[in-house]
Coordinates of C-alpha atoms and ligand atoms in Angstrom, one line a residue:
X242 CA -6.2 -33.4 14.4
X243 CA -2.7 -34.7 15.4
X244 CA -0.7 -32.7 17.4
X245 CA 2.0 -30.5 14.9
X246 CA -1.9 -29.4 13.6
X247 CA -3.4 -28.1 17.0
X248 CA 0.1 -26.1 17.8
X249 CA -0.1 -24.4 14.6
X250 CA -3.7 -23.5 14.9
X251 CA -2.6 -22.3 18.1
X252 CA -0.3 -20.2 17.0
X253 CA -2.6 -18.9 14.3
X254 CA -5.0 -18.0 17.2
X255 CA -2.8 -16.0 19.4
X256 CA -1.1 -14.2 16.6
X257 CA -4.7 -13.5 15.2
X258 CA -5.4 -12.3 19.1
X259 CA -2.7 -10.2 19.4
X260 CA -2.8 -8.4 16.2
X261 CA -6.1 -7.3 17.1
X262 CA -5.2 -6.2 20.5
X263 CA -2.4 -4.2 19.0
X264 CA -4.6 -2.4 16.4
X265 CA -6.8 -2.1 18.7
X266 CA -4.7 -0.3 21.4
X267 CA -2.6 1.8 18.6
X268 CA -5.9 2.8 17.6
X269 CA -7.5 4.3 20.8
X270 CA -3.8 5.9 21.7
X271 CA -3.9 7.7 18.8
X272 CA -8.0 8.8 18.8
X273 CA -7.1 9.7 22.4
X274 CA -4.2 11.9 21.6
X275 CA -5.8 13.4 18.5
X276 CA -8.9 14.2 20.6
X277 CA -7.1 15.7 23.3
X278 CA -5.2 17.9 20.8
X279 CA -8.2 18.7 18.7
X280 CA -9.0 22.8 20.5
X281 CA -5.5 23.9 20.1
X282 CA -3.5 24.4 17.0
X283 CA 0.0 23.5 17.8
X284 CA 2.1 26.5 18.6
X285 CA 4.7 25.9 16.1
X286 CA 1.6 26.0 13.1
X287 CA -0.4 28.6 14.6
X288 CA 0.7 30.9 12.1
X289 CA -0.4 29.3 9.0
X290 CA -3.3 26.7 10.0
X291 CA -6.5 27.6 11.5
X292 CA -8.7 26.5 14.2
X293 CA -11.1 24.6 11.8
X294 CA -8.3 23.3 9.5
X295 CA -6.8 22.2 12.9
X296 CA -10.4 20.6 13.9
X297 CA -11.4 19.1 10.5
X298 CA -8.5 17.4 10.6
X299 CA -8.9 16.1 13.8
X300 CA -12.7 14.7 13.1
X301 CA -11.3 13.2 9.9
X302 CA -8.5 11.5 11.2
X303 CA -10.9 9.5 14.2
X304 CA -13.4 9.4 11.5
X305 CA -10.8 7.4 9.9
X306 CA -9.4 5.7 12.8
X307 CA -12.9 4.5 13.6
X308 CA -13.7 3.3 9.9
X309 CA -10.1 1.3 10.4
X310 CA -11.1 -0.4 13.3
X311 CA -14.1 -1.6 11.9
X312 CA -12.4 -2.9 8.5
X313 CA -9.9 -5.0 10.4
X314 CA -12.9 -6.7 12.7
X315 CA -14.1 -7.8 9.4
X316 CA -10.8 -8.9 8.0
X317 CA -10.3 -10.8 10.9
X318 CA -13.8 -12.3 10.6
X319 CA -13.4 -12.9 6.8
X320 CA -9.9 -14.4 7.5
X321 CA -11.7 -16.9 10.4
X322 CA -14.1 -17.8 7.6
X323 CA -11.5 -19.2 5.2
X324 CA -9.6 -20.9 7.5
X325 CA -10.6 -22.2 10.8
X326 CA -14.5 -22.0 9.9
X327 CA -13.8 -23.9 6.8
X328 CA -14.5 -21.5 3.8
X329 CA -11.3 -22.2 2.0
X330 CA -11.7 -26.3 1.7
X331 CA -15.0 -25.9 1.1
X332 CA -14.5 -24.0 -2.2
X333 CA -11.3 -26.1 -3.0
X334 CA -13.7 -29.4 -2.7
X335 CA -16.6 -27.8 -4.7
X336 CA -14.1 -26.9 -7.6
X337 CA -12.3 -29.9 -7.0
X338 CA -15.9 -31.7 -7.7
X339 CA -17.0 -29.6 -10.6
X340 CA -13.3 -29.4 -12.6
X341 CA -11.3 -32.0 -11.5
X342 CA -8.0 -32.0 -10.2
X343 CA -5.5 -29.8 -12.4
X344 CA -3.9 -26.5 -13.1
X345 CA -7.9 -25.6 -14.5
X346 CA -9.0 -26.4 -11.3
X347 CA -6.1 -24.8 -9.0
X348 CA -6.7 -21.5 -11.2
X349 CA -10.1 -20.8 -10.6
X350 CA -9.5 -21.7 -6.8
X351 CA -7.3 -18.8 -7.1
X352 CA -9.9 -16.9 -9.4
X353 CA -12.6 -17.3 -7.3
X354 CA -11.0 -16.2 -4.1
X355 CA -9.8 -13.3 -5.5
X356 CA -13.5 -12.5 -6.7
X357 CA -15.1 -13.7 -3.1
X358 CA -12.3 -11.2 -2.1
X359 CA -12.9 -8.2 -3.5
X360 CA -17.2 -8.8 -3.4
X361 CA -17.3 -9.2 0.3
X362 CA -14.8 -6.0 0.6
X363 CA -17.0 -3.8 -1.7
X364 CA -19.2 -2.6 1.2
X365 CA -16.1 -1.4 2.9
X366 CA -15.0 0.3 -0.2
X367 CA -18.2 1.9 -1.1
X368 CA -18.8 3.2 2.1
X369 CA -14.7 4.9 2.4
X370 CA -16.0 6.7 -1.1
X371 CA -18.9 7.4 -0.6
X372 CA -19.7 8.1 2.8
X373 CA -16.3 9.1 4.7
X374 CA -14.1 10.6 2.1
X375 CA -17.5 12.1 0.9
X376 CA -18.2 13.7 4.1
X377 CA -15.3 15.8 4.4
X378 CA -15.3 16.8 1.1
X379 CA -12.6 14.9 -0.3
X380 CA -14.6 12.0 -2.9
X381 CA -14.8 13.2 -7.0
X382 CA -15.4 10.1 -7.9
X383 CA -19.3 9.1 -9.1
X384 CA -20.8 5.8 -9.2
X385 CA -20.5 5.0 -12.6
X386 CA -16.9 5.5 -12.7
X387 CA -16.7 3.7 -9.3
X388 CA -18.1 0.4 -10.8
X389 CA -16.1 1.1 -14.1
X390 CA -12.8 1.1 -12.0
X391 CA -13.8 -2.1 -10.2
X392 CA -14.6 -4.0 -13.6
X393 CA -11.3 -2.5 -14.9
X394 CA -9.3 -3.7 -11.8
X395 CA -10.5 -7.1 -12.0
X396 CA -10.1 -7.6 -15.4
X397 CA -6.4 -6.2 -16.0
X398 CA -5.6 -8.1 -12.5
X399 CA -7.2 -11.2 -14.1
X400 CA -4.9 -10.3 -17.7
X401 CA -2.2 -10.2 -16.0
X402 CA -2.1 -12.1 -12.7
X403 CA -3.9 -15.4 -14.0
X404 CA -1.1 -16.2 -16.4
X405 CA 1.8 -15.5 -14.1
X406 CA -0.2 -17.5 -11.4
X407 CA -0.4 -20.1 -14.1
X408 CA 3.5 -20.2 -14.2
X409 CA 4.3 -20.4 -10.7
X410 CA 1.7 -23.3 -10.1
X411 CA 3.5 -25.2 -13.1
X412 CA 7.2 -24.6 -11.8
X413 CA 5.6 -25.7 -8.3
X414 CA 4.1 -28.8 -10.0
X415 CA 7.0 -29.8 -12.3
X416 CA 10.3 -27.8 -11.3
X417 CA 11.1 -30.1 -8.5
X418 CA 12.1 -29.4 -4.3
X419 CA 13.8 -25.9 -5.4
X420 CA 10.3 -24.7 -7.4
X421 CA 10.8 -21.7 -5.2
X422 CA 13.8 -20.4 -6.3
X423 CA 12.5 -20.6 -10.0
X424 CA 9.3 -18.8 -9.3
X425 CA 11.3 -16.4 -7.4
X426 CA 13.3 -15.1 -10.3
X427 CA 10.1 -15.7 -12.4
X428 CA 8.2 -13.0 -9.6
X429 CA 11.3 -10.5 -9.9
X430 CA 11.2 -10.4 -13.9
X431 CA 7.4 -9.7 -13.5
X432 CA 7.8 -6.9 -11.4
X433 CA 10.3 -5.4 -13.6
X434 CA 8.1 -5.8 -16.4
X435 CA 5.0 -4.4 -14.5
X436 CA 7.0 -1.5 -13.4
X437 CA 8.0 -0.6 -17.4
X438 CA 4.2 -1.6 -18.7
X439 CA 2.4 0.1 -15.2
X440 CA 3.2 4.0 -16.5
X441 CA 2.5 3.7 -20.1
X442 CA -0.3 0.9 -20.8
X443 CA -1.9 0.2 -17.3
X444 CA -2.0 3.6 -15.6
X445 CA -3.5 5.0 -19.1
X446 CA -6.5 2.7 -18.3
X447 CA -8.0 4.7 -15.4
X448 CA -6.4 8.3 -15.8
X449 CA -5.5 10.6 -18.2
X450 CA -2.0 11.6 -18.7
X451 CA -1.3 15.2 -20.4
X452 CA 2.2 16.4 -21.5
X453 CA 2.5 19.5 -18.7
X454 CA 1.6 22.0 -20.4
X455 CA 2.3 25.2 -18.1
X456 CA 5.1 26.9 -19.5
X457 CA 6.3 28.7 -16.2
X458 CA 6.6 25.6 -14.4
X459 CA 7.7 23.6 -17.2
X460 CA 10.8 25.5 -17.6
X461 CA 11.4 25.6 -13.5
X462 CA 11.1 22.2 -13.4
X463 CA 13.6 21.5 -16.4
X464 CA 16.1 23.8 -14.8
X465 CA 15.4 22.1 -11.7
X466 CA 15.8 17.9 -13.3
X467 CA 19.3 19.2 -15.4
X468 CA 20.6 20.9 -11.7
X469 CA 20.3 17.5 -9.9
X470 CA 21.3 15.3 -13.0
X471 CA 18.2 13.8 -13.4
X472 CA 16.8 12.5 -17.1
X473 CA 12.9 11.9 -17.6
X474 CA 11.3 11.1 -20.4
X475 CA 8.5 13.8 -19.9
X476 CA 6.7 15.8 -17.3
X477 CA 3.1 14.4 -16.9
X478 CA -0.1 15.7 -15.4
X479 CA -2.5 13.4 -14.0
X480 CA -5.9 14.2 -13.9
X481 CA -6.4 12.7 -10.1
X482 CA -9.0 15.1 -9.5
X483 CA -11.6 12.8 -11.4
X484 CA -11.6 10.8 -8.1
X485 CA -10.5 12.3 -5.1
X486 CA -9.4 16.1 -4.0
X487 CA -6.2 14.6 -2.4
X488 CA -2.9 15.6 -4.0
X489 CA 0.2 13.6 -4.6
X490 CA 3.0 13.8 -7.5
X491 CA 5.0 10.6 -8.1
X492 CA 7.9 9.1 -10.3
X493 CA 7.0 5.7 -11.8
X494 CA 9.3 3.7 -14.2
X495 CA 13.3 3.3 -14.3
X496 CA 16.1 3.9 -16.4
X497 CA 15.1 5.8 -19.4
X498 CA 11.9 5.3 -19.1
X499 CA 11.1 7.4 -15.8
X500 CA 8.4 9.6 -16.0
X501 CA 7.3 12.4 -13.7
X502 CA 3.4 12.7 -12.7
X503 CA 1.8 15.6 -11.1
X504 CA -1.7 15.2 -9.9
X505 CA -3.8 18.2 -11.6
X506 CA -5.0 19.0 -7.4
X507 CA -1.4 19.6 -6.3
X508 CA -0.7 22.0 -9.4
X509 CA -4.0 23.8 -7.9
X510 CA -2.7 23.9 -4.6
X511 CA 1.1 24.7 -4.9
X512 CA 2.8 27.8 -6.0
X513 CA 5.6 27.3 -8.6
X514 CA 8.8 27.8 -6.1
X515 CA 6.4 24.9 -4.1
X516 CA 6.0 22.1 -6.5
X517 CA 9.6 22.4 -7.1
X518 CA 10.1 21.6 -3.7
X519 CA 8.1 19.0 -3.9
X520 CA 9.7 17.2 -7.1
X521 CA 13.3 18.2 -5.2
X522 CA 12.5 15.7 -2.6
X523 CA 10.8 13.4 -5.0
X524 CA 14.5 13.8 -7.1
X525 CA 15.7 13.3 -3.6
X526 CA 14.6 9.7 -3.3
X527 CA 15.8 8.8 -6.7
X528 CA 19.6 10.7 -5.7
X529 CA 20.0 9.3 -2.5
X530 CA 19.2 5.4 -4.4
X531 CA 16.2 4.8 -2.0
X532 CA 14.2 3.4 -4.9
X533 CA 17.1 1.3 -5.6
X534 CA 17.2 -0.2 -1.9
X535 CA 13.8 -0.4 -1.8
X536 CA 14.3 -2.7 -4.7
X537 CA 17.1 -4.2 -3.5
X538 CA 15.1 -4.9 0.4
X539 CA 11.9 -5.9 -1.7
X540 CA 13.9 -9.0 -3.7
X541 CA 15.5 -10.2 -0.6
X542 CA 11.8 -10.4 1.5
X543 CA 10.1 -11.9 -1.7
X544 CA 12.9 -14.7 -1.7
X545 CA 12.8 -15.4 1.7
X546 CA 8.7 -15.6 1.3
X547 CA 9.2 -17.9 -1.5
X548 CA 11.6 -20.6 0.5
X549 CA 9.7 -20.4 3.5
X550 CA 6.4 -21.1 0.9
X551 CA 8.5 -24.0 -0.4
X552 CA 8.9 -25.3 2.8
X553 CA 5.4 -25.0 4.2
X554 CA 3.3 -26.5 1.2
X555 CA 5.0 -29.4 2.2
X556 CA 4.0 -29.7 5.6
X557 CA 0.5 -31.2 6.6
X558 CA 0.1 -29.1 9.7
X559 CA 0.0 -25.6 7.6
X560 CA -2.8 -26.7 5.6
X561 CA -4.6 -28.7 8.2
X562 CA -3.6 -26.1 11.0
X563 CA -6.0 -23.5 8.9
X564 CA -8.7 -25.8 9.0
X565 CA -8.0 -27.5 5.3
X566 CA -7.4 -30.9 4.0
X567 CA -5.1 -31.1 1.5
X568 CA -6.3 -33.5 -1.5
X569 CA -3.8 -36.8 -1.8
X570 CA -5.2 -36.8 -5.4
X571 CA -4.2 -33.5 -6.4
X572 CA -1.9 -31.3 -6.3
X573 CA -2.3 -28.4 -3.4
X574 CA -0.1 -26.0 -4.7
X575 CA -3.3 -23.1 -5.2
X576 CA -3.8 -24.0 -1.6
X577 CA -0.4 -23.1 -0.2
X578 CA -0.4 -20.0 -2.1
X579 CA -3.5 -18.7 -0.6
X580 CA -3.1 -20.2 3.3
X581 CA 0.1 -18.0 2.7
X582 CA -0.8 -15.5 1.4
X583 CA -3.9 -15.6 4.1
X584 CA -1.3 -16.9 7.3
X585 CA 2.0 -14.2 6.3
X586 CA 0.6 -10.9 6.9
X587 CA -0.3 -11.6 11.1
X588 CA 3.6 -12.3 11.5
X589 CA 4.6 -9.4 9.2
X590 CA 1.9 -7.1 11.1
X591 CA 4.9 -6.8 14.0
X592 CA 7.4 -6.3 11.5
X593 CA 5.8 -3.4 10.0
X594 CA 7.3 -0.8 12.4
X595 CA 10.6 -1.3 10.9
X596 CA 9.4 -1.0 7.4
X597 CA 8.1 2.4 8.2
X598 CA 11.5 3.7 10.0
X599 CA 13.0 3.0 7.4
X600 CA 10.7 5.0 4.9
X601 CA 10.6 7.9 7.7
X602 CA 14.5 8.5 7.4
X603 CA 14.1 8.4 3.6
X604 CA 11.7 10.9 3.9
X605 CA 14.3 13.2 6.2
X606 CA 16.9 12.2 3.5
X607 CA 15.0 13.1 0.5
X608 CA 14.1 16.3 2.4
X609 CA 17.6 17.2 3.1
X610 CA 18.2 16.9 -0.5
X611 CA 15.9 19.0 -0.9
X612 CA 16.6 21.9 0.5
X613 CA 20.5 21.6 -0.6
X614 CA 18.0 21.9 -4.5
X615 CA 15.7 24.3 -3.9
X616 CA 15.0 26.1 -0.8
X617 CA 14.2 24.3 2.1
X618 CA 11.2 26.8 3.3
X619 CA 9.3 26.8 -0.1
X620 CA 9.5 22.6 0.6
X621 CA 8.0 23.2 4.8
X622 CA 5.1 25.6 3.4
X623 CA 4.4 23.2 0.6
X624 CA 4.3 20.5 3.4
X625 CA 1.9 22.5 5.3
X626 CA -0.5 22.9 2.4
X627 CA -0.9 19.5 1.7
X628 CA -1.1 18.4 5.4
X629 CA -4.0 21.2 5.9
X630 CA -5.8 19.9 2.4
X631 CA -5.5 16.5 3.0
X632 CA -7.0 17.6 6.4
X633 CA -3.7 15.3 8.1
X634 CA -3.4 15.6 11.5
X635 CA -0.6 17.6 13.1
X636 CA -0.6 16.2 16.4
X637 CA -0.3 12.3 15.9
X638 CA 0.2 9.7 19.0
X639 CA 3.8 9.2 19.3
X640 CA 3.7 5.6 19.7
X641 CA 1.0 5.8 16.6
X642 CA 3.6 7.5 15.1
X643 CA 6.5 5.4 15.7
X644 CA 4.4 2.2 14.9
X645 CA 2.8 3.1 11.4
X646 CA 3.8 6.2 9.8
X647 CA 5.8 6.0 6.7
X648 CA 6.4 9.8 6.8
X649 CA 7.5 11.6 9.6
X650 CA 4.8 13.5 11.7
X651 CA 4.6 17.1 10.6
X652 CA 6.1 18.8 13.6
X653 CA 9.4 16.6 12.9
X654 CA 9.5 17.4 9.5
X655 CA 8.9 20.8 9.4
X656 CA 10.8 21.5 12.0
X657 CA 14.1 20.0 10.9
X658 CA 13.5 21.8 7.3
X659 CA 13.2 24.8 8.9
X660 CA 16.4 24.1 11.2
X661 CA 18.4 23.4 8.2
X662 CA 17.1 26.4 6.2
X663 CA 17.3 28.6 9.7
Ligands
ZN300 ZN1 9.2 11.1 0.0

C-alpha cells in the first residue's frame, strides 16, 4: 500500500475509534442520568405523570439505550467487513467475474449490497419489534405483516432506486469531470418527484389513508387551517395503529398537493382543543418556512456530497484506503458510490449536533406559533400525553440532550409554553 493509502486508512480508523467512543460515552451519560432520575417524577410533572409512567419510561428509554449500543457494535463490525476486511472487493470481483464489466455489472453491486444490507440487519430489526417495543407494550405489528413490509420495501426501493441509480452511474460514466453537478440536479428533481408520488402512490402501499371522518374535529381543524392561511388538499387519518401504539401526525407533500395525516393512536389519545394544538405547531413549521429551509439546507449538503464524491472516485487512496482495488478494466463508479456512502456518515456523526439545534429551535418556533393559534396550554398537555404514551423520558442527560435530540427535552418545552401562555 503506498503511502496517500495507509494515511487514509488511518484516518478511517481513528474516525471509526472515536465515533464509537463518543456513542459510547453519550450513551452511559445519559443511562446514568436517566437511572439516577428514575424514583422521582420531576417536580414540575408531578401533577400530571405518575410514578410508573415516570419509571416505565425510564426502563424503556435504557432498554433502548442498551439495544443502541449494541446495533452500532454491529454497524461498526459490518462496516469493517466491507472495507478493511475486504467484503466489498470481494463481491465487486465475483460480479465482476460472473457479469462482466458494465452498468449490468455496477447495478447489481449496488443491488446486492443493498440486499446483504438489509439481510444482515434483519436480526436487529426483528428483535426492536418483536422483543423491545413488544415488551413495553408498544409493537401491533404481526409477523406476517412484518415480512410483507420487508418484501414491499425492497421491492418499491428496487422500482424506484435502481433506475435512478442507473442514471447517475451513466452521467458518471459519460457526462464528463463535472458528472457531479448533473447528477446533482438529477438527485434534486427525484426528491421532488418522490415527495409529490410518497403521499398518494407510496405511502398507500403500507397504510391506509381514510378522509377524517369525525365531524367535531373536522370542523375545528378547518377553522383552525383558514385562521393561519393554510390550504390542504384533505384531512387524512392513518391507520398507524396496525403497527405500533406510538402516535405522531405529519404533513407530507407541497404546494397544492399538501396533505395532513393524523395517526388513528393520536386521535385516541388527544382531546379535540389537543390535536389542534398539535396541527398549530405542525402549521407552525410550514408558517415560519422551516420545511422550506430544510429544503433549501438539504440541496446545499447533497451538492457539496456530490463534488466531494466527484473528487474522491478519482483518487486511488479512497478506494484502496478501504481495503478495495479498483478494476483498471472497468469502470468503478458503483464502488465510489458505496465507499461513500459507507466512509461519509463517521465525519457527519460530529456534525450531527448542529443538525439537531437547528431542529430544536424550530421546534420552539413552531411552538410559539402555536400558542399565538390556539392556546398554548391545550399544546403543553398534549405534549405531556404523548411524552407519557410514548413512555419518553422526562429527565434526559443534558449533554445527551444537547448532542442528539431533534426536539427539545420536555422540561424546556413545556416550560417555555407555559411561560408564554402564563
Ligand atoms: Zn415540530
Amino acid at each position: 500500500m503506498d503511502n496517500g493509502s495507509l494515511f487514509f486508512t488511518y484516518v478511517f480508523c481513528a474516525l471509526l475509534v472515536l465515533t464509537l467512543v463518543v456513542r459510547t460515552v453519550l450513551a452511559s451519560r445519559q443511562t446514568r442520568y436517566v437511572a439516577r432520575h428514575r424514583d422521582a417524577v420531576p417536580a414540575a410533572f408531578a401533577a400530571t405523570i405518575g410514578l410508573d409512567a415516570h419509571q416505565k419510561a425510564a426502563a424503556y428509554t435504557l432498554a433502548r439505550l442498551r439495544f443502541g449500543l449494541l446495533e452500532s457494535s454491529w454497524e461498526t463490525v459490518l462496516l469493517l467487513g466491507w472495507t478493511l476486511l475486504g467484503g466489498l472487493h470481494l463481491l465487486n470481483q465475483t460480479l465482476l467475474t460472473w457479469l462482466g464489466p458494465g452498468l449490468l455489472q455496477q447495478l447489481a453491486l449496488l443491488g446486492a449490497f443493498g440486499l446483504i444490507g438489509t439481510v444482515l440487519n434483519l436480526p436487529f430489526s426483528a428483535w426492536n419489534t418483536f422483543r423491545l417495543e413488544a415488551r413495553f407494550g408498544f409493537n401491533r405489528i404481526t409477523p406476517a405483516l412484518w415480512w410483507a413490509d420487508l418484501v414491499k420495501g425492497l421491492l418499491v426501493g428496487a422500482l424506484i432506486g435502481l433506475p435512478m441509480a442507473a442514471l447517475v452511474l451513466w452521467l458518471m460514466g459519460a457526462a464528463g469531470p463535472r458528472w457531479w453537478l448533473w447528477a446533482w440536479a438529477v438527485w434534486m428533481g427525484f426528491n421532488l418527484v418522490l415527495m409529490v408520488i410518497y403521499p398518494t402512490l407510496i405511502a398507500p402501499l403500507f397504510n391506509r389513508f381514510q378522509p377524517l371522518d369525525d365531524e367535531a374535529i373536522k370542523t375545528r381543524v378547518s377553522a383552525l387551517m383558514q385562521r393561519c392561511g393554510f390550504a390542504a388538499q384533505g384531512l387524512f387519518v392513518m391507520d398507524g395503529s396496525r403497527r405500533s401504539a406510538h402516535a405522531n401526525a405529519y404533513f407530507t407533500g407541497f404546494g397544492a398537493a399538501k396533505r395532513v395525516v393524523f395517526f388513528d393512536t393520536l386521535l385516541q389519545q388527544l382531546s379535540p382543543p389537543e390535536i389542534d394544538a398539535v396541527l398549530a405547531h405542525e402549521l407552525g413549521h410550514y408558517r415560519r418556512r422551516h420545511i422550506a429551509q430544510r429544503m433549501v439546507l438539504m440541496a446545499a449538503v447533497s451538492l457539496i456530497g456530490f463534488a466531494l464524491l466527484g473528487w474522491l472516485s478519482q483518487q486511488a487512496w479512497f478506494y484502496t484506503g478501504l481495503g478495495v482495488q479498483p478494476a483498471l478494466d472497468a469502470p468503478n463508479d458503483a464502488l465510489a458510490l458505496l465507499l461513500f456512502l459507507l466512509f461519509v456518515p463517521l465525519p457527519a456523526y460530529f456534525l450531527s449536533p448542529l443538525m439537531a439545534q437547528l431542529s430544536r429551535r424550530h421546534e420552539f418556533e413552531a411552538d410559539a406559533y402555536a400558542a399565538t393559534q390556539t392556546n398554548g396550554q391545550d399544546l403543553a398537555s398534549a405534549l405531556l400525553k404523548l411524552y407519557k404514551d410514548n413512555a419518553s423520558t422526562l429527565t434526559p442527560d443534558p449533554v445527551y440532550a444537547r448532542f442528539y435530540y431533534s426536539h427539545p427535552p420536555a422540561h424546556e418545552r413545556i416550560g417555555r409554553l407555559q411561560g408564554a401562555s402564563a
